[in-house]
């Protein structure tokens, strides 16, 4: 016969790893001075950092693809002579979307931007600028990088020049260059952000002019090569029908050459030109301070909770 044991009921004990919100709030309240201290330190640091950053200004221009206005005539020519041109081994072009995409890719290319920096001698204001003197409308240079009186770059302890390379110049210019392509209306917004509002506006103007000239030169060179190639084919063939086709292609290429030579806004037309900005674009000092306060508060609470976790474990 089995023995019956009447065991007293045992009360349920919660596991030690369960989170008690009341304990967490009490821990945060006990460590409030740590949280306040960390928040204050980060807030002061954020304010000092925000105030130490110089103002930047953004100048922008609104552009429209110049090839859109020519797309009708070019498309008609391409449909009429495109097959014959392909047989002859040349490209008539005329694609508005392709032309716009090529122009935008050129604007961001290393070759174009490096040539732009060298043409206008922009390395000093691009890499050695420290802040802008609003009263004199003058860019103040960093004396540790560039000697404005001697007009030469400084050197390091080993005597090596601190003059930036084309690689660094390209990266710096691309960082302050912004291109926005609106898919709805096809307009392109080109902007430059710089310490000096005058320089920002001037560089936007130069970029548009140089881009149009660059794309125009490429197109003219290609058209001249096409004409030269067609003239060679005329001399090589004795078939009168083929010669007639080549003459028609040369006539169309010559028309394109004449139109391109008198067109300054070859790639993009300026819809809204750049102006000297009067309001700063950055830095976002209020946002920097808010983020610093949040980061300090979160770090302070993290320290308090970690201490609470170790104390509870012990």
PDB file of C-alpha atoms in Angstrom:
ATOM      1  CA  UNK A   1       0.000   0.000   0.000  1.00  0.00           C
ATOM      2  CA  UNK A   2       1.464   3.315  -1.164  1.00  0.00           C
ATOM      3  CA  UNK A   3       2.071   6.017   1.335  1.00  0.00           C
ATOM      4  CA  UNK A   4       0.239   9.255   0.774  1.00  0.00           C
ATOM      5  CA  UNK A   5       2.225  12.361   1.491  1.00  0.00           C
ATOM      6  CA  UNK A   6       0.426  15.636   1.926  1.00  0.00           C
ATOM      7  CA  UNK A   7       3.028  18.186   0.811  1.00  0.00           C
ATOM      8  CA  UNK A   8       2.283  21.854   1.449  1.00  0.00           C
ATOM      9  CA  UNK A   9       1.828  23.899  -1.717  1.00  0.00           C
ATOM     10  CA  UNK A  10       4.905  25.920  -2.732  1.00  0.00           C
ATOM     11  CA  UNK A  11       4.553  29.505  -3.782  1.00  0.00           C
ATOM     12  CA  UNK A  12       5.664  30.349  -7.335  1.00  0.00           C
ATOM     13  CA  UNK A  13       8.889  32.287  -7.474  1.00  0.00           C
ATOM     14  CA  UNK A  14       9.585  34.424 -10.514  1.00  0.00           C
ATOM     15  CA  UNK A  15      12.740  33.700 -12.466  1.00  0.00           C
ATOM     16  CA  UNK A  16      15.684  35.955 -11.887  1.00  0.00           C
ATOM     17  CA  UNK A  17      15.993  36.843 -15.580  1.00  0.00           C
ATOM     18  CA  UNK A  18      12.528  38.408 -15.806  1.00  0.00           C
ATOM     19  CA  UNK A  19      12.498  42.159 -16.373  1.00  0.00           C
ATOM     20  CA  UNK A  20      10.803  44.268 -13.715  1.00  0.00           C
ATOM     21  CA  UNK A  21       9.924  47.657 -15.198  1.00  0.00           C
ATOM     22  CA  UNK A  22       9.620  49.140 -11.748  1.00  0.00           C
ATOM     23  CA  UNK A  23      13.178  48.144 -10.954  1.00  0.00           C
ATOM     24  CA  UNK A  24      14.386  49.625 -14.236  1.00  0.00           C
ATOM     25  CA  UNK A  25      12.703  52.949 -13.529  1.00  0.00           C
ATOM     26  CA  UNK A  26      14.114  52.963 -10.016  1.00  0.00           C
ATOM     27  CA  UNK A  27      17.591  52.204 -11.393  1.00  0.00           C
ATOM     28  CA  UNK A  28      17.309  55.047 -13.902  1.00  0.00           C
ATOM     29  CA  UNK A  29      16.113  57.389 -11.174  1.00  0.00           C
ATOM     30  CA  UNK A  30      19.009  56.446  -8.898  1.00  0.00           C
ATOM     31  CA  UNK A  31      21.447  57.030 -11.771  1.00  0.00           C
ATOM     32  CA  UNK A  32      19.820  60.269 -12.861  1.00  0.00           C
ATOM     33  CA  UNK A  33      22.937  62.284 -12.115  1.00  0.00           C
ATOM     34  CA  UNK A  34      25.000  60.117 -14.448  1.00  0.00           C
ATOM     35  CA  UNK A  35      22.405  60.601 -17.188  1.00  0.00           C
ATOM     36  CA  UNK A  36      22.283  64.350 -16.556  1.00  0.00           C
ATOM     37  CA  UNK A  37      26.078  64.580 -16.553  1.00  0.00           C
ATOM     38  CA  UNK A  38      26.497  62.665 -19.826  1.00  0.00           C
ATOM     39  CA  UNK A  39      23.683  64.619 -21.492  1.00  0.00           C
ATOM     40  CA  UNK A  40      25.207  67.918 -20.398  1.00  0.00           C
ATOM     41  CA  UNK A  41      28.684  66.963 -21.582  1.00  0.00           C
ATOM     42  CA  UNK A  42      27.426  65.884 -24.992  1.00  0.00           C
ATOM     43  CA  UNK A  43      25.197  68.950 -25.261  1.00  0.00           C
ATOM     44  CA  UNK A  44      28.109  71.286 -24.575  1.00  0.00           C
ATOM     45  CA  UNK A  45      30.305  69.342 -26.968  1.00  0.00           C
ATOM     46  CA  UNK A  46      27.608  69.451 -29.653  1.00  0.00           C
ATOM     47  CA  UNK A  47      27.175  73.200 -29.280  1.00  0.00           C
ATOM     48  CA  UNK A  48      30.924  73.835 -29.454  1.00  0.00           C
ATOM     49  CA  UNK A  49      31.252  71.576 -32.503  1.00  0.00           C
ATOM     50  CA  UNK A  50      28.297  73.223 -34.263  1.00  0.00           C
ATOM     51  CA  UNK A  51      29.659  76.718 -33.611  1.00  0.00           C
ATOM     52  CA  UNK A  52      33.116  75.727 -34.855  1.00  0.00           C
ATOM     53  CA  UNK A  53      31.771  74.668 -38.263  1.00  0.00           C
ATOM     54  CA  UNK A  54      31.828  77.423 -40.925  1.00  0.00           C
ATOM     55  CA  UNK A  55      28.734  78.331 -42.892  1.00  0.00           C
ATOM     56  CA  UNK A  56      28.277  76.867 -46.349  1.00  0.00           C
ATOM     57  CA  UNK A  57      26.224  78.267 -49.216  1.00  0.00           C
ATOM     58  CA  UNK A  58      24.525  76.513 -52.112  1.00  0.00           C
ATOM     59  CA  UNK A  59      24.105  78.032 -55.565  1.00  0.00           C
ATOM     60  CA  UNK A  60      22.005  76.161 -58.092  1.00  0.00           C
ATOM     61  CA  UNK A  61      20.805  76.437 -61.676  1.00  0.00           C
ATOM     62  CA  UNK A  62      17.872  74.736 -63.385  1.00  0.00           C
ATOM     63  CA  UNK A  63      18.665  73.269 -66.797  1.00  0.00           C
ATOM     64  CA  UNK A  64      16.743  71.641 -69.632  1.00  0.00           C
ATOM     65  CA  UNK A  65      18.184  69.208 -72.132  1.00  0.00           C
ATOM     66  CA  UNK A  66      18.926  71.050 -75.386  1.00  0.00           C
ATOM     67  CA  UNK A  67      18.536  67.830 -77.378  1.00  0.00           C
ATOM     68  CA  UNK A  68      14.808  67.727 -76.571  1.00  0.00           C
ATOM     69  CA  UNK A  69      14.124  70.690 -78.837  1.00  0.00           C
ATOM     70  CA  UNK A  70      16.025  68.996 -81.672  1.00  0.00           C
ATOM     71  CA  UNK A  71      14.599  65.524 -81.176  1.00  0.00           C
ATOM     72  CA  UNK A  72      11.951  65.924 -83.889  1.00  0.00           C
ATOM     73  CA  UNK A  73      14.316  66.797 -86.709  1.00  0.00           C
ATOM     74  CA  UNK A  74      17.006  64.423 -85.581  1.00  0.00           C
ATOM     75  CA  UNK A  75      14.546  61.583 -85.233  1.00  0.00           C
ATOM     76  CA  UNK A  76      13.227  62.207 -88.738  1.00  0.00           C
ATOM     77  CA  UNK A  77      16.739  62.235 -90.150  1.00  0.00           C
ATOM     78  CA  UNK A  78      17.651  59.093 -88.226  1.00  0.00           C
ATOM     79  CA  UNK A  79      14.600  57.263 -89.557  1.00  0.00           C
ATOM     80  CA  UNK A  80      15.336  58.361 -93.111  1.00  0.00           C
ATOM     81  CA  UNK A  81      19.075  57.711 -93.197  1.00  0.00           C
ATOM     82  CA  UNK A  82      19.676  55.607 -90.123  1.00  0.00           C
ATOM     83  CA  UNK A  83      19.699  52.287 -91.980  1.00  0.00           C
ATOM     84  CA  UNK A  84      22.039  53.550 -94.664  1.00  0.00           C
ATOM     85  CA  UNK A  85      24.309  55.140 -92.067  1.00  0.00           C
ATOM     86  CA  UNK A  86      24.496  51.873 -90.166  1.00  0.00           C
ATOM     87  CA  UNK A  87      25.517  50.060 -93.327  1.00  0.00           C
ATOM     88  CA  UNK A  88      28.182  52.700 -93.878  1.00  0.00           C
ATOM     89  CA  UNK A  89      29.449  52.183 -90.323  1.00  0.00           C
ATOM     90  CA  UNK A  90      28.594  55.583 -88.814  1.00  0.00           C
ATOM     91  CA  UNK A  91      26.218  56.788 -86.122  1.00  0.00           C
ATOM     92  CA  UNK A  92      23.875  59.700 -86.808  1.00  0.00           C
ATOM     93  CA  UNK A  93      22.895  60.024 -83.147  1.00  0.00           C
ATOM     94  CA  UNK A  94      19.835  62.053 -82.289  1.00  0.00           C
ATOM     95  CA  UNK A  95      18.614  60.238 -79.192  1.00  0.00           C
ATOM     96  CA  UNK A  96      17.453  62.897 -76.717  1.00  0.00           C
ATOM     97  CA  UNK A  97      17.506  60.632 -73.674  1.00  0.00           C
ATOM     98  CA  UNK A  98      20.892  59.177 -74.595  1.00  0.00           C
ATOM     99  CA  UNK A  99      22.366  62.628 -75.196  1.00  0.00           C
ATOM    100  CA  UNK A 100      21.117  63.867 -71.838  1.00  0.00           C
ATOM    101  CA  UNK A 101      22.434  60.814 -70.015  1.00  0.00           C
ATOM    102  CA  UNK A 102      25.833  61.141 -71.681  1.00  0.00           C
ATOM    103  CA  UNK A 103      26.001  64.830 -70.753  1.00  0.00           C
ATOM    104  CA  UNK A 104      25.174  64.100 -67.095  1.00  0.00           C
ATOM    105  CA  UNK A 105      27.728  61.295 -66.995  1.00  0.00           C
ATOM    106  CA  UNK A 106      30.309  63.643 -68.492  1.00  0.00           C
ATOM    107  CA  UNK A 107      29.551  66.249 -65.831  1.00  0.00           C
ATOM    108  CA  UNK A 108      30.429  63.749 -63.104  1.00  0.00           C
ATOM    109  CA  UNK A 109      33.366  62.142 -64.873  1.00  0.00           C
ATOM    110  CA  UNK A 110      36.893  62.305 -63.517  1.00  0.00           C
ATOM    111  CA  UNK A 111      38.300  63.571 -66.815  1.00  0.00           C
ATOM    112  CA  UNK A 112      35.904  66.519 -67.051  1.00  0.00           C
ATOM    113  CA  UNK A 113      36.123  67.599 -63.399  1.00  0.00           C
ATOM    114  CA  UNK A 114      39.919  67.387 -63.282  1.00  0.00           C
ATOM    115  CA  UNK A 115      40.144  69.419 -66.498  1.00  0.00           C
ATOM    116  CA  UNK A 116      37.705  71.920 -64.955  1.00  0.00           C
ATOM    117  CA  UNK A 117      39.886  72.339 -61.851  1.00  0.00           C
ATOM    118  CA  UNK A 118      43.057  72.845 -63.908  1.00  0.00           C
ATOM    119  CA  UNK A 119      41.447  75.235 -66.382  1.00  0.00           C
ATOM    120  CA  UNK A 120      40.294  77.729 -63.742  1.00  0.00           C
ATOM    121  CA  UNK A 121      43.057  76.952 -61.202  1.00  0.00           C
ATOM    122  CA  UNK A 122      40.543  75.952 -58.521  1.00  0.00           C
ATOM    123  CA  UNK A 123      42.765  73.735 -56.399  1.00  0.00           C
ATOM    124  CA  UNK A 124      43.440  76.396 -53.739  1.00  0.00           C
ATOM    125  CA  UNK A 125      39.844  77.555 -53.126  1.00  0.00           C
ATOM    126  CA  UNK A 126      38.654  73.962 -53.383  1.00  0.00           C
ATOM    127  CA  UNK A 127      41.090  72.344 -50.947  1.00  0.00           C
ATOM    128  CA  UNK A 128      42.571  75.128 -48.778  1.00  0.00           C
ATOM    129  CA  UNK A 129      39.494  77.219 -47.955  1.00  0.00           C
ATOM    130  CA  UNK A 130      38.822  77.676 -44.232  1.00  0.00           C
ATOM    131  CA  UNK A 131      36.008  80.240 -43.987  1.00  0.00           C
ATOM    132  CA  UNK A 132      34.464  83.161 -45.812  1.00  0.00           C
ATOM    133  CA  UNK A 133      34.894  86.819 -44.888  1.00  0.00           C
ATOM    134  CA  UNK A 134      31.456  88.296 -45.525  1.00  0.00           C
ATOM    135  CA  UNK A 135      32.557  91.921 -45.213  1.00  0.00           C
ATOM    136  CA  UNK A 136      35.347  91.686 -47.787  1.00  0.00           C
ATOM    137  CA  UNK A 137      33.692  88.900 -49.806  1.00  0.00           C
ATOM    138  CA  UNK A 138      36.957  87.002 -49.546  1.00  0.00           C
ATOM    139  CA  UNK A 139      37.805  83.379 -48.938  1.00  0.00           C
ATOM    140  CA  UNK A 140      40.153  82.920 -45.996  1.00  0.00           C
ATOM    141  CA  UNK A 141      42.662  80.137 -46.594  1.00  0.00           C
ATOM    142  CA  UNK A 142      44.098  77.648 -44.142  1.00  0.00           C
ATOM    143  CA  UNK A 143      47.654  78.849 -43.490  1.00  0.00           C
ATOM    144  CA  UNK A 144      48.722  75.324 -42.478  1.00  0.00           C
ATOM    145  CA  UNK A 145      47.964  74.110 -46.000  1.00  0.00           C
ATOM    146  CA  UNK A 146      48.680  77.063 -48.277  1.00  0.00           C
ATOM    147  CA  UNK A 147      50.829  80.190 -47.983  1.00  0.00           C
ATOM    148  CA  UNK A 148      48.815  82.949 -49.639  1.00  0.00           C
ATOM    149  CA  UNK A 149      51.736  85.423 -49.704  1.00  0.00           C
ATOM    150  CA  UNK A 150      54.251  83.055 -51.262  1.00  0.00           C
ATOM    151  CA  UNK A 151      51.486  81.377 -53.289  1.00  0.00           C
ATOM    152  CA  UNK A 152      52.758  77.906 -52.567  1.00  0.00           C
ATOM    153  CA  UNK A 153      51.564  74.828 -50.708  1.00  0.00           C
ATOM    154  CA  UNK A 154      53.006  74.037 -47.297  1.00  0.00           C
ATOM    155  CA  UNK A 155      55.187  71.012 -46.620  1.00  0.00           C
ATOM    156  CA  UNK A 156      55.137  68.387 -43.894  1.00  0.00           C
ATOM    157  CA  UNK A 157      57.929  67.450 -41.478  1.00  0.00           C
ATOM    158  CA  UNK A 158      59.629  65.338 -44.143  1.00  0.00           C
ATOM    159  CA  UNK A 159      59.587  68.209 -46.629  1.00  0.00           C
ATOM    160  CA  UNK A 160      56.885  66.643 -48.777  1.00  0.00           C
ATOM    161  CA  UNK A 161      54.427  69.064 -50.324  1.00  0.00           C
ATOM    162  CA  UNK A 162      50.860  69.091 -49.058  1.00  0.00           C
ATOM    163  CA  UNK A 163      49.496  69.949 -52.494  1.00  0.00           C
ATOM    164  CA  UNK A 164      46.499  67.656 -53.105  1.00  0.00           C
ATOM    165  CA  UNK A 165      46.571  65.241 -55.999  1.00  0.00           C
ATOM    166  CA  UNK A 166      44.070  65.145 -58.847  1.00  0.00           C
ATOM    167  CA  UNK A 167      42.461  62.174 -57.122  1.00  0.00           C
ATOM    168  CA  UNK A 168      41.737  64.180 -53.957  1.00  0.00           C
ATOM    169  CA  UNK A 169      40.668  67.238 -55.942  1.00  0.00           C
ATOM    170  CA  UNK A 170      38.189  65.151 -57.918  1.00  0.00           C
ATOM    171  CA  UNK A 171      36.726  63.679 -54.733  1.00  0.00           C
ATOM    172  CA  UNK A 172      36.431  67.092 -53.062  1.00  0.00           C
ATOM    173  CA  UNK A 173      34.729  68.688 -56.063  1.00  0.00           C
ATOM    174  CA  UNK A 174      32.332  65.786 -56.495  1.00  0.00           C
ATOM    175  CA  UNK A 175      31.382  66.027 -52.800  1.00  0.00           C
ATOM    176  CA  UNK A 176      30.217  69.648 -53.172  1.00  0.00           C
ATOM    177  CA  UNK A 177      28.624  69.042 -56.579  1.00  0.00           C
ATOM    178  CA  UNK A 178      24.998  67.912 -56.654  1.00  0.00           C
ATOM    179  CA  UNK A 179      22.912  66.890 -59.680  1.00  0.00           C
ATOM    180  CA  UNK A 180      19.184  66.244 -59.457  1.00  0.00           C
ATOM    181  CA  UNK A 181      17.317  64.888 -62.481  1.00  0.00           C
ATOM    182  CA  UNK A 182      13.541  65.369 -62.238  1.00  0.00           C
ATOM    183  CA  UNK A 183      11.941  62.434 -64.053  1.00  0.00           C
ATOM    184  CA  UNK A 184       8.530  64.160 -64.181  1.00  0.00           C
ATOM    185  CA  UNK A 185       9.465  67.264 -66.176  1.00  0.00           C
ATOM    186  CA  UNK A 186      12.955  66.341 -67.368  1.00  0.00           C
ATOM    187  CA  UNK A 187      14.610  69.359 -65.726  1.00  0.00           C
ATOM    188  CA  UNK A 188      18.051  69.048 -64.171  1.00  0.00           C
ATOM    189  CA  UNK A 189      19.140  70.990 -61.075  1.00  0.00           C
ATOM    190  CA  UNK A 190      22.883  71.582 -60.819  1.00  0.00           C
ATOM    191  CA  UNK A 191      24.188  72.948 -57.518  1.00  0.00           C
ATOM    192  CA  UNK A 192      27.521  73.661 -55.838  1.00  0.00           C
ATOM    193  CA  UNK A 193      27.948  74.050 -52.069  1.00  0.00           C
ATOM    194  CA  UNK A 194      30.923  76.103 -50.909  1.00  0.00           C
ATOM    195  CA  UNK A 195      32.165  78.296 -48.073  1.00  0.00           C
ATOM    196  CA  UNK A 196      31.851  81.336 -50.331  1.00  0.00           C
ATOM    197  CA  UNK A 197      28.480  82.097 -51.943  1.00  0.00           C
ATOM    198  CA  UNK A 198      30.216  84.043 -54.703  1.00  0.00           C
ATOM    199  CA  UNK A 199      32.466  81.111 -55.574  1.00  0.00           C
ATOM    200  CA  UNK A 200      29.524  78.688 -55.490  1.00  0.00           C
ATOM    201  CA  UNK A 201      27.614  80.803 -58.011  1.00  0.00           C
ATOM    202  CA  UNK A 202      30.651  81.291 -60.235  1.00  0.00           C
ATOM    203  CA  UNK A 203      31.454  77.588 -60.344  1.00  0.00           C
ATOM    204  CA  UNK A 204      27.900  76.669 -61.332  1.00  0.00           C
ATOM    205  CA  UNK A 205      28.092  79.124 -64.242  1.00  0.00           C
ATOM    206  CA  UNK A 206      31.459  77.772 -65.339  1.00  0.00           C
ATOM    207  CA  UNK A 207      30.294  74.171 -65.087  1.00  0.00           C
ATOM    208  CA  UNK A 208      27.337  74.784 -67.397  1.00  0.00           C
ATOM    209  CA  UNK A 209      29.433  76.674 -69.951  1.00  0.00           C
ATOM    210  CA  UNK A 210      32.243  74.130 -69.931  1.00  0.00           C
ATOM    211  CA  UNK A 211      29.889  71.164 -70.098  1.00  0.00           C
ATOM    212  CA  UNK A 212      28.170  72.586 -73.180  1.00  0.00           C
ATOM    213  CA  UNK A 213      31.541  73.307 -74.795  1.00  0.00           C
ATOM    214  CA  UNK A 214      32.879  69.842 -73.893  1.00  0.00           C
ATOM    215  CA  UNK A 215      29.885  67.940 -75.324  1.00  0.00           C
ATOM    216  CA  UNK A 216      29.823  70.234 -78.365  1.00  0.00           C
ATOM    217  CA  UNK A 217      33.482  69.538 -79.135  1.00  0.00           C
ATOM    218  CA  UNK A 218      32.943  65.792 -78.818  1.00  0.00           C
ATOM    219  CA  UNK A 219      29.973  65.956 -81.180  1.00  0.00           C
ATOM    220  CA  UNK A 220      31.795  68.117 -83.721  1.00  0.00           C
ATOM    221  CA  UNK A 221      34.814  65.799 -83.708  1.00  0.00           C
ATOM    222  CA  UNK A 222      32.568  62.785 -84.268  1.00  0.00           C
ATOM    223  CA  UNK A 223      30.715  64.518 -87.108  1.00  0.00           C
ATOM    224  CA  UNK A 224      33.982  65.501 -88.813  1.00  0.00           C
ATOM    225  CA  UNK A 225      35.207  61.905 -88.537  1.00  0.00           C
ATOM    226  CA  UNK A 226      31.951  60.700 -90.095  1.00  0.00           C
ATOM    227  CA  UNK A 227      32.320  63.123 -93.003  1.00  0.00           C
ATOM    228  CA  UNK A 228      35.948  62.096 -93.522  1.00  0.00           C
ATOM    229  CA  UNK A 229      34.986  58.432 -93.482  1.00  0.00           C
ATOM    230  CA  UNK A 230      32.173  58.964 -96.008  1.00  0.00           C
ATOM    231  CA  UNK A 231      34.484  60.878 -98.344  1.00  0.00           C
ATOM    232  CA  UNK A 232      36.910  57.964 -98.252  1.00  0.00           C
ATOM    233  CA  UNK A 233      34.111  55.533 -99.114  1.00  0.00           C
ATOM    234  CA  UNK A 234      33.105  57.668-102.092  1.00  0.00           C
ATOM    235  CA  UNK A 235      36.623  57.437-103.483  1.00  0.00           C
ATOM    236  CA  UNK A 236      36.747  53.669-102.966  1.00  0.00           C
ATOM    237  CA  UNK A 237      33.463  52.781-104.676  1.00  0.00           C
ATOM    238  CA  UNK A 238      32.565  53.117-108.326  1.00  0.00           C
ATOM    239  CA  UNK A 239      28.880  52.307-107.884  1.00  0.00           C
ATOM    240  CA  UNK A 240      26.915  55.437-108.612  1.00  0.00           C
ATOM    241  CA  UNK A 241      23.977  54.486-106.356  1.00  0.00           C
ATOM    242  CA  UNK A 242      26.273  54.017-103.359  1.00  0.00           C
ATOM    243  CA  UNK A 243      28.018  57.288-104.117  1.00  0.00           C
ATOM    244  CA  UNK A 244      24.642  59.014-104.149  1.00  0.00           C
ATOM    245  CA  UNK A 245      23.832  57.551-100.732  1.00  0.00           C
ATOM    246  CA  UNK A 246      27.190  58.687 -99.334  1.00  0.00           C
ATOM    247  CA  UNK A 247      26.655  62.193-100.715  1.00  0.00           C
ATOM    248  CA  UNK A 248      23.253  62.365 -98.974  1.00  0.00           C
ATOM    249  CA  UNK A 249      24.812  61.264 -95.713  1.00  0.00           C
ATOM    250  CA  UNK A 250      27.588  63.846 -96.076  1.00  0.00           C
ATOM    251  CA  UNK A 251      24.971  66.520 -96.711  1.00  0.00           C
ATOM    252  CA  UNK A 252      23.110  65.650 -93.511  1.00  0.00           C
ATOM    253  CA  UNK A 253      26.308  65.465 -91.484  1.00  0.00           C
ATOM    254  CA  UNK A 254      27.382  68.855 -92.851  1.00  0.00           C
ATOM    255  CA  UNK A 255      24.045  70.347 -91.782  1.00  0.00           C
ATOM    256  CA  UNK A 256      24.542  68.992 -88.280  1.00  0.00           C
ATOM    257  CA  UNK A 257      28.066  70.425 -88.248  1.00  0.00           C
ATOM    258  CA  UNK A 258      26.885  73.887 -89.256  1.00  0.00           C
ATOM    259  CA  UNK A 259      24.059  73.918 -86.693  1.00  0.00           C
ATOM    260  CA  UNK A 260      26.305  72.731 -83.888  1.00  0.00           C
ATOM    261  CA  UNK A 261      28.958  75.362 -84.560  1.00  0.00           C
ATOM    262  CA  UNK A 262      26.541  78.250 -83.932  1.00  0.00           C
ATOM    263  CA  UNK A 263      24.858  76.674 -80.888  1.00  0.00           C
ATOM    264  CA  UNK A 264      26.389  77.595 -77.513  1.00  0.00           C
ATOM    265  CA  UNK A 265      23.863  75.775 -75.284  1.00  0.00           C
ATOM    266  CA  UNK A 266      24.613  72.477 -76.933  1.00  0.00           C
ATOM    267  CA  UNK A 267      23.885  70.006 -74.116  1.00  0.00           C
ATOM    268  CA  UNK A 268      21.743  72.020 -71.681  1.00  0.00           C
ATOM    269  CA  UNK A 269      19.748  75.226 -71.868  1.00  0.00           C
ATOM    270  CA  UNK A 270      19.624  77.405 -68.776  1.00  0.00           C
ATOM    271  CA  UNK A 271      16.063  77.797 -67.507  1.00  0.00           C
ATOM    272  CA  UNK A 272      16.893  79.450 -64.178  1.00  0.00           C
ATOM    273  CA  UNK A 273      20.487  80.724 -63.852  1.00  0.00           C
ATOM    274  CA  UNK A 274      22.431  80.565 -60.607  1.00  0.00           C
ATOM    275  CA  UNK A 275      22.475  83.564 -58.261  1.00  0.00           C
ATOM    276  CA  UNK A 276      24.637  84.402 -55.258  1.00  0.00           C
ATOM    277  CA  UNK A 277      22.857  82.780 -52.267  1.00  0.00           C
ATOM    278  CA  UNK A 278      22.137  85.025 -49.296  1.00  0.00           C
ATOM    279  CA  UNK A 279      21.080  82.299 -46.847  1.00  0.00           C
ATOM    280  CA  UNK A 280      23.365  79.568 -45.601  1.00  0.00           C
ATOM    281  CA  UNK A 281      22.751  75.955 -46.538  1.00  0.00           C
ATOM    282  CA  UNK A 282      24.642  74.501 -43.594  1.00  0.00           C
ATOM    283  CA  UNK A 283      25.662  73.364 -41.163  1.00  0.00           C
ATOM    284  CA  UNK A 284      22.423  72.323 -39.442  1.00  0.00           C
ATOM    285  CA  UNK A 285      23.521  73.542 -36.026  1.00  0.00           C
ATOM    286  CA  UNK A 286      20.172  72.957 -34.299  1.00  0.00           C
ATOM    287  CA  UNK A 287      20.081  69.387 -35.590  1.00  0.00           C
ATOM    288  CA  UNK A 288      23.661  68.786 -34.448  1.00  0.00           C
ATOM    289  CA  UNK A 289      22.804  69.987 -30.926  1.00  0.00           C
ATOM    290  CA  UNK A 290      19.652  67.861 -30.747  1.00  0.00           C
ATOM    291  CA  UNK A 291      21.503  64.750 -31.889  1.00  0.00           C
ATOM    292  CA  UNK A 292      24.276  65.413 -29.370  1.00  0.00           C
ATOM    293  CA  UNK A 293      21.727  65.696 -26.523  1.00  0.00           C
ATOM    294  CA  UNK A 294      19.981  62.483 -27.585  1.00  0.00           C
ATOM    295  CA  UNK A 295      23.268  60.634 -27.903  1.00  0.00           C
ATOM    296  CA  UNK A 296      24.416  61.821 -24.476  1.00  0.00           C
ATOM    297  CA  UNK A 297      21.135  60.840 -22.866  1.00  0.00           C
ATOM    298  CA  UNK A 298      21.143  57.397 -24.467  1.00  0.00           C
ATOM    299  CA  UNK A 299      24.756  56.810 -23.459  1.00  0.00           C
ATOM    300  CA  UNK A 300      24.015  57.866 -19.883  1.00  0.00           C
ATOM    301  CA  UNK A 301      21.021  55.530 -19.641  1.00  0.00           C
ATOM    302  CA  UNK A 302      23.090  52.747 -21.150  1.00  0.00           C
ATOM    303  CA  UNK A 303      25.752  53.161 -18.460  1.00  0.00           C
ATOM    304  CA  UNK A 304      23.136  53.164 -15.681  1.00  0.00           C
ATOM    305  CA  UNK A 305      21.380  50.063 -17.025  1.00  0.00           C
ATOM    306  CA  UNK A 306      24.646  48.160 -17.437  1.00  0.00           C
ATOM    307  CA  UNK A 307      25.584  48.950 -13.834  1.00  0.00           C
ATOM    308  CA  UNK A 308      22.120  47.841 -12.725  1.00  0.00           C
ATOM    309  CA  UNK A 309      22.468  44.552 -14.616  1.00  0.00           C
ATOM    310  CA  UNK A 310      25.823  43.730 -12.984  1.00  0.00           C
ATOM    311  CA  UNK A 311      24.562  44.672  -9.501  1.00  0.00           C
ATOM    312  CA  UNK A 312      21.468  42.510  -9.905  1.00  0.00           C
ATOM    313  CA  UNK A 313      23.543  39.597 -11.135  1.00  0.00           C
ATOM    314  CA  UNK A 314      25.808  39.781  -8.121  1.00  0.00           C
TER     315      UNK A 314
END
